[in-house]
Amino acid sequence: MIKRVLITGATGLIGSELVRQCHLDGIAVNYLTTSREKIENTTNYKGFYWNPIKNEMDVEAFNGVTAIVNLVGAPVSKRWTNNYKKKILDSRVQSLNLLHATLQKTDHSIVHFITASGVSIYPNSKTKLYTEEDNDVDNTFLARVVSQWEATAAKFKNLGMEVSKVRTGVVLASDEGALPKLVQPIKLGVGAPLGDGEQWLSWIHIRDIAGIYLFLLKNQLEGKYNAVAPNPVQNKKMTRMIAAKFDSPLWLPNIPAFVLKLILGEMSVMVLEGQLVSSKKIEQLGYKFKFYNLDNALEDLL
């Protein structure tokens, strides 16, 4: 039975919810932070300093820990300049390399390593349902990031650990992430489907994504897992459902793809492309989703 976990990215969107669920389950949390001001020290929540850019890390973070959950990574929803693309990749790979190098030369009792990953590794498709068995990789920047992220995480097997990769869909939460960005124009009366509106959105409620991490932790499950709700929706349907919640008419035509490409540049793939992703594997292992349908998720979050 796991008693203490080390979480990187513990103060982020998913990390905060995972910490909350761990504590409810009686699991203590150590966490790594790049800000000395954010270090807390209570019995079940202990902070430790690290700096992946400078290869610095407090090895006391491993004390009493039997598993690591890695959630660290620069947000992908900022404009992709060449410098920022480098930051997106480095923030994921450098942090893993530092953890790996530090563990190699430290006495520890860690047996399970879980890392975030993304469904953006799968090629854009409107018809194919992707499972964890699919080895096709898209040719986008994000897919290349996810591939390198997963390859770096795989090295933890050499340290004798079980390795789990959580391929995360679009996380829906009230105040952060994708949902407020989708809601804002609709509330202002200028919402519209993006592109042809038929691109799939494999979404997941914030409580379920943290719930899946907790499930993998408690059952020490290794391998790749799609972390998406059982019922993906197309962009046009999600837009209509959000509009209905606010009783806001959708009177504008779809926003053309070329306009989004002009505004967002290469980053437009995030809103114009999508993947239809299966949640069957995690369900068959016994994870019970709290939010199966988008309607229930939006009801809860809005």
Short mmCIF file of C-alpha atoms in Angstrom, two decimals:
data_model
loop_
_atom_site.label_atom_id
_atom_site.label_comp_id
_atom_site.label_asym_id
_atom_site.label_seq_id
_atom_site.Cartn_x
_atom_site.Cartn_y
_atom_site.Cartn_z
CA MET A 1 0.00 0.00 0.00
CA ILE A 2 1.47 3.34 -1.04
CA LYS A 3 2.02 5.77 1.85
CA ARG A 4 3.99 8.64 0.26
CA VAL A 5 4.38 9.84 -3.34
CA LEU A 6 6.67 12.42 -4.93
CA ILE A 7 4.86 14.73 -7.38
CA THR A 8 6.49 17.14 -9.81
CA GLY A 9 4.15 19.90 -11.03
CA ALA A 10 2.11 19.48 -7.83
CA THR A 11 0.93 23.10 -7.83
CA GLY A 12 -0.37 23.00 -11.42
CA LEU A 13 -3.92 22.28 -12.61
CA ILE A 14 -3.78 18.46 -12.45
CA GLY A 15 -1.21 18.38 -9.64
CA SER A 16 -3.36 20.40 -7.22
CA GLU A 17 -6.33 18.08 -7.73
CA LEU A 18 -4.12 14.97 -7.43
CA VAL A 19 -2.65 16.26 -4.14
CA ARG A 20 -6.22 16.79 -2.85
CA GLN A 21 -7.26 13.25 -3.82
CA CYS A 22 -4.06 11.70 -2.40
CA HIS A 23 -4.68 13.40 0.94
CA LEU A 24 -8.30 12.22 0.98
CA ASP A 25 -6.94 8.71 0.48
CA GLY A 26 -4.38 9.00 3.27
CA ILE A 27 -1.37 9.27 0.92
CA ALA A 28 1.26 11.83 1.94
CA VAL A 29 2.86 13.99 -0.76
CA ASN A 30 6.40 15.23 -1.30
CA TYR A 31 6.65 17.75 -4.13
CA LEU A 32 9.38 19.47 -6.12
CA THR A 33 9.24 23.20 -6.83
CA THR A 34 11.52 25.68 -8.62
CA SER A 35 10.38 28.39 -6.19
CA ARG A 36 11.87 28.35 -2.69
CA GLU A 37 8.94 30.57 -1.59
CA LYS A 38 6.49 27.74 -2.44
CA ILE A 39 8.12 25.24 -0.08
CA GLU A 40 5.74 24.02 2.64
CA ASN A 41 6.55 21.50 5.32
CA THR A 42 3.71 19.66 7.01
CA THR A 43 3.42 15.97 7.86
CA ASN A 44 1.59 15.04 4.64
CA TYR A 45 2.77 17.83 2.30
CA LYS A 46 6.49 18.52 2.03
CA GLY A 47 8.18 20.72 -0.55
CA PHE A 48 11.73 20.38 -1.91
CA TYR A 49 13.69 22.66 -4.21
CA TRP A 50 14.92 21.71 -7.68
CA ASN A 51 16.12 23.50 -10.79
CA PRO A 52 16.18 21.26 -13.90
CA ILE A 53 17.91 23.96 -15.99
CA LYS A 54 20.84 24.09 -13.54
CA ASN A 55 20.68 20.35 -12.72
CA GLU A 56 20.03 21.04 -9.03
CA MET A 57 17.83 18.87 -6.84
CA ASP A 58 17.32 18.22 -3.13
CA VAL A 59 17.63 14.42 -2.77
CA GLU A 60 15.70 14.57 0.54
CA ALA A 61 12.63 14.67 -1.73
CA PHE A 62 12.94 10.87 -2.15
CA ASN A 63 12.68 10.17 1.60
CA GLY A 64 9.88 7.71 2.39
CA VAL A 65 8.67 7.76 -1.23
CA THR A 66 7.80 4.60 -3.20
CA ALA A 67 6.38 6.24 -6.36
CA ILE A 68 6.86 9.36 -8.48
CA VAL A 69 4.21 11.17 -10.51
CA ASN A 70 5.72 13.53 -13.08
CA LEU A 71 3.40 16.33 -14.21
CA VAL A 72 5.90 19.06 -15.00
CA GLY A 73 5.95 20.86 -18.37
CA ALA A 74 5.56 24.36 -19.80
CA PRO A 75 1.98 25.08 -21.02
CA VAL A 76 1.47 24.36 -24.72
CA SER A 77 -1.24 27.02 -25.15
CA LYS A 78 1.15 29.96 -25.59
CA ARG A 79 2.24 31.09 -29.06
CA TRP A 80 4.85 28.70 -30.48
CA THR A 81 7.85 30.87 -31.27
CA ASN A 82 11.05 28.88 -31.87
CA ASN A 83 12.24 29.85 -28.38
CA TYR A 84 8.98 28.79 -26.76
CA LYS A 85 8.91 25.47 -28.66
CA LYS A 86 12.34 24.77 -27.20
CA LYS A 87 10.99 25.60 -23.74
CA ILE A 88 8.01 23.23 -24.19
CA LEU A 89 10.35 20.34 -25.03
CA ASP A 90 13.15 21.17 -22.58
CA SER A 91 10.77 21.61 -19.63
CA ARG A 92 9.61 18.02 -20.12
CA VAL A 93 12.85 16.27 -21.06
CA GLN A 94 15.34 18.12 -18.81
CA SER A 95 13.24 17.51 -15.70
CA LEU A 96 13.05 13.76 -16.46
CA ASN A 97 16.79 13.61 -17.16
CA LEU A 98 17.54 15.31 -13.82
CA LEU A 99 15.25 12.92 -11.92
CA HIS A 100 16.82 9.92 -13.65
CA ALA A 101 20.42 11.04 -13.07
CA THR A 102 19.71 11.86 -9.40
CA LEU A 103 17.97 8.55 -8.74
CA GLN A 104 20.89 6.66 -10.33
CA LYS A 105 23.26 7.91 -7.63
CA THR A 106 20.84 7.97 -4.67
CA ASP A 107 19.72 5.27 -2.28
CA HIS A 108 15.92 5.14 -2.62
CA SER A 109 12.89 2.83 -2.41
CA ILE A 110 10.99 4.00 -5.51
CA VAL A 111 9.39 1.19 -7.54
CA HIS A 112 6.88 3.03 -9.75
CA PHE A 113 7.32 5.99 -12.10
CA ILE A 114 4.22 7.62 -13.67
CA THR A 115 4.52 10.43 -16.21
CA ALA A 116 2.09 12.68 -18.01
CA SER A 117 1.94 12.34 -21.78
CA GLY A 118 -0.57 13.42 -24.44
CA VAL A 119 -3.10 12.02 -26.91
CA SER A 120 -1.59 14.49 -29.42
CA ILE A 121 0.92 11.72 -30.22
CA TYR A 122 -1.84 10.08 -32.35
CA PRO A 123 -2.36 11.31 -35.93
CA ASN A 124 -5.27 13.66 -36.63
CA SER A 125 -8.28 11.59 -37.74
CA LYS A 126 -12.05 11.96 -37.95
CA THR A 127 -12.76 8.24 -38.29
CA LYS A 128 -10.09 6.13 -36.56
CA LEU A 129 -10.57 5.24 -32.88
CA TYR A 130 -7.12 5.16 -31.26
CA THR A 131 -6.22 2.66 -28.54
CA GLU A 132 -2.96 2.22 -26.64
CA GLU A 133 -2.01 -0.51 -29.15
CA ASP A 134 -1.69 2.05 -31.97
CA ASN A 135 1.92 2.93 -32.75
CA ASP A 136 1.24 5.59 -35.40
CA VAL A 137 2.76 8.96 -34.50
CA ASP A 138 1.58 12.26 -35.98
CA ASN A 139 4.07 14.55 -37.74
CA THR A 140 3.17 17.66 -35.70
CA PHE A 141 5.44 19.46 -33.24
CA LEU A 142 3.32 18.29 -30.28
CA ALA A 143 3.48 14.65 -31.39
CA ARG A 144 7.28 14.90 -31.59
CA VAL A 145 7.35 16.39 -28.07
CA VAL A 146 5.21 13.55 -26.70
CA SER A 147 7.40 10.93 -28.43
CA GLN A 148 10.57 12.34 -26.85
CA TRP A 149 8.82 12.73 -23.49
CA GLU A 150 7.75 9.07 -23.48
CA ALA A 151 11.15 7.85 -24.71
CA THR A 152 12.88 9.73 -21.88
CA ALA A 153 10.41 8.31 -19.33
CA ALA A 154 11.07 4.77 -20.61
CA LYS A 155 14.65 5.04 -19.27
CA PHE A 156 13.30 4.71 -15.71
CA LYS A 157 12.75 1.00 -16.45
CA ASN A 158 16.55 0.67 -16.39
CA LEU A 159 16.39 1.70 -12.72
CA GLY A 160 14.14 -1.28 -11.99
CA MET A 161 10.88 0.68 -11.88
CA GLU A 162 7.47 0.04 -13.36
CA VAL A 163 6.80 2.89 -15.83
CA SER A 164 3.34 4.28 -16.66
CA LYS A 165 2.56 6.87 -19.34
CA VAL A 166 -0.73 8.77 -19.04
CA ARG A 167 -1.80 10.02 -22.48
CA THR A 168 -3.99 12.91 -21.46
CA GLY A 169 -6.84 14.41 -23.47
CA VAL A 170 -8.21 17.95 -23.16
CA VAL A 171 -8.60 18.53 -19.41
CA LEU A 172 -11.77 20.39 -18.46
CA ALA A 173 -11.74 22.47 -15.26
CA SER A 174 -13.72 25.52 -14.11
CA ASP A 175 -11.04 28.20 -13.88
CA GLU A 176 -8.00 26.96 -15.81
CA GLY A 177 -7.09 25.09 -18.98
CA ALA A 178 -9.16 24.80 -22.16
CA LEU A 179 -12.72 25.29 -20.88
CA PRO A 180 -12.56 29.01 -19.87
CA LYS A 181 -11.03 29.77 -23.31
CA LEU A 182 -13.92 27.96 -25.02
CA VAL A 183 -16.55 29.58 -22.79
CA GLN A 184 -15.41 33.21 -23.01
CA PRO A 185 -16.40 34.02 -26.65
CA ILE A 186 -19.67 32.09 -26.26
CA LYS A 187 -20.63 34.13 -23.17
CA LEU A 188 -19.84 37.30 -25.13
CA GLY A 189 -22.19 36.15 -27.91
CA VAL A 190 -19.42 35.63 -30.47
CA GLY A 191 -18.91 31.86 -30.17
CA ALA A 192 -18.68 29.67 -33.26
CA PRO A 193 -17.35 26.22 -34.20
CA LEU A 194 -13.69 26.21 -35.31
CA GLY A 195 -12.78 25.19 -38.87
CA ASP A 196 -15.30 22.62 -40.12
CA GLY A 197 -16.20 21.85 -36.48
CA GLU A 198 -15.90 18.11 -37.10
CA GLN A 199 -12.55 17.61 -35.36
CA TRP A 200 -12.80 15.32 -32.33
CA LEU A 201 -12.19 16.51 -28.80
CA SER A 202 -11.17 13.67 -26.50
CA TRP A 203 -11.85 15.46 -23.22
CA ILE A 204 -11.60 14.50 -19.53
CA HIS A 205 -12.91 16.12 -16.34
CA ILE A 206 -10.25 17.35 -13.90
CA ARG A 207 -11.49 14.97 -11.16
CA ASP A 208 -11.16 11.99 -13.51
CA ILE A 209 -7.66 12.77 -14.76
CA ALA A 210 -6.43 13.03 -11.16
CA GLY A 211 -8.53 9.95 -10.34
CA ILE A 212 -6.73 7.93 -13.05
CA TYR A 213 -3.31 8.91 -11.66
CA LEU A 214 -4.46 7.82 -8.19
CA PHE A 215 -5.84 4.55 -9.60
CA LEU A 216 -2.52 3.74 -11.35
CA LEU A 217 -0.61 4.65 -8.17
CA LYS A 218 -2.68 2.50 -5.84
CA ASN A 219 -2.70 -0.50 -8.20
CA GLN A 220 0.91 -0.05 -9.38
CA LEU A 221 -0.11 -0.45 -13.02
CA GLU A 222 2.51 0.00 -15.73
CA GLY A 223 2.19 0.71 -19.45
CA LYS A 224 0.45 3.30 -21.64
CA TYR A 225 -3.00 4.58 -20.71
CA ASN A 226 -5.34 6.90 -22.58
CA ALA A 227 -6.76 9.34 -20.04
CA VAL A 228 -9.90 10.50 -21.82
CA ALA A 229 -13.61 10.26 -20.97
CA PRO A 230 -15.59 7.43 -22.64
CA ASN A 231 -17.57 9.81 -24.88
CA PRO A 232 -15.46 12.19 -27.02
CA VAL A 233 -17.36 14.93 -28.90
CA GLN A 234 -16.78 16.98 -32.02
CA ASN A 235 -15.90 20.66 -31.73
CA LYS A 236 -19.26 21.82 -33.14
CA LYS A 237 -21.21 19.72 -30.63
CA MET A 238 -19.16 20.99 -27.68
CA THR A 239 -19.67 24.59 -28.87
CA ARG A 240 -23.45 24.03 -29.07
CA MET A 241 -23.57 22.38 -25.64
CA ILE A 242 -21.66 25.22 -23.95
CA ALA A 243 -23.88 27.79 -25.71
CA ALA A 244 -26.98 25.97 -24.44
CA LYS A 245 -25.70 26.14 -20.85
CA PHE A 246 -25.50 29.95 -21.12
CA ASP A 247 -28.61 30.30 -23.28
CA SER A 248 -26.34 32.09 -25.76
CA PRO A 249 -27.31 31.95 -29.47
CA LEU A 250 -24.67 30.85 -31.99
CA TRP A 251 -25.30 33.21 -34.90
CA LEU A 252 -21.82 33.50 -36.41
CA PRO A 253 -20.62 31.15 -39.18
CA ASN A 254 -17.80 28.70 -38.41
CA ILE A 255 -14.43 30.41 -38.01
CA PRO A 256 -12.48 29.40 -41.15
CA ALA A 257 -9.31 27.36 -40.75
CA PHE A 258 -7.21 29.92 -42.64
CA VAL A 259 -8.19 32.66 -40.14
CA LEU A 260 -7.17 30.47 -37.20
CA LYS A 261 -3.88 29.66 -38.94
CA LEU A 262 -3.22 33.39 -39.43
CA ILE A 263 -3.98 34.16 -35.76
CA LEU A 264 -2.39 31.14 -34.08
CA GLY A 265 0.29 30.06 -36.56
CA GLU A 266 1.55 26.49 -36.13
CA MET A 267 -0.35 26.25 -32.83
CA SER A 268 -3.64 26.18 -34.81
CA VAL A 269 -3.31 22.36 -35.01
CA MET A 270 -4.46 22.33 -31.37
CA VAL A 271 -7.91 23.59 -32.33
CA LEU A 272 -8.23 22.45 -35.96
CA GLU A 273 -7.11 18.85 -35.54
CA GLY A 274 -8.17 16.18 -33.09
CA GLN A 275 -8.10 12.51 -32.24
CA LEU A 276 -10.88 10.08 -31.41
CA VAL A 277 -9.38 8.22 -28.46
CA SER A 278 -10.60 5.12 -26.58
CA SER A 279 -10.80 4.87 -22.77
CA LYS A 280 -11.58 1.13 -22.80
CA LYS A 281 -8.23 -0.08 -21.37
CA ILE A 282 -8.42 1.88 -18.11
CA GLU A 283 -12.13 1.07 -17.74
CA GLN A 284 -11.52 -2.67 -18.20
CA LEU A 285 -8.90 -2.52 -15.44
CA GLY A 286 -11.57 -1.16 -13.09
CA TYR A 287 -11.42 2.63 -13.21
CA LYS A 288 -14.94 4.07 -12.81
CA PHE A 289 -15.36 7.45 -14.49
CA LYS A 290 -17.17 10.10 -12.47
CA PHE A 291 -18.01 12.01 -15.67
CA TYR A 292 -18.85 9.84 -18.70
CA ASN A 293 -20.72 12.44 -20.71
CA LEU A 294 -19.86 16.01 -21.61
CA ASP A 295 -23.28 17.23 -20.51
CA ASN A 296 -22.68 16.05 -16.92
CA ALA A 297 -19.13 17.45 -16.94
CA LEU A 298 -20.30 20.88 -18.14
CA GLU A 299 -23.15 20.84 -15.60
CA ASP A 300 -20.57 20.30 -12.86
CA LEU A 301 -17.97 22.80 -14.11
CA LEU A 302 -20.17 25.65 -15.36
#
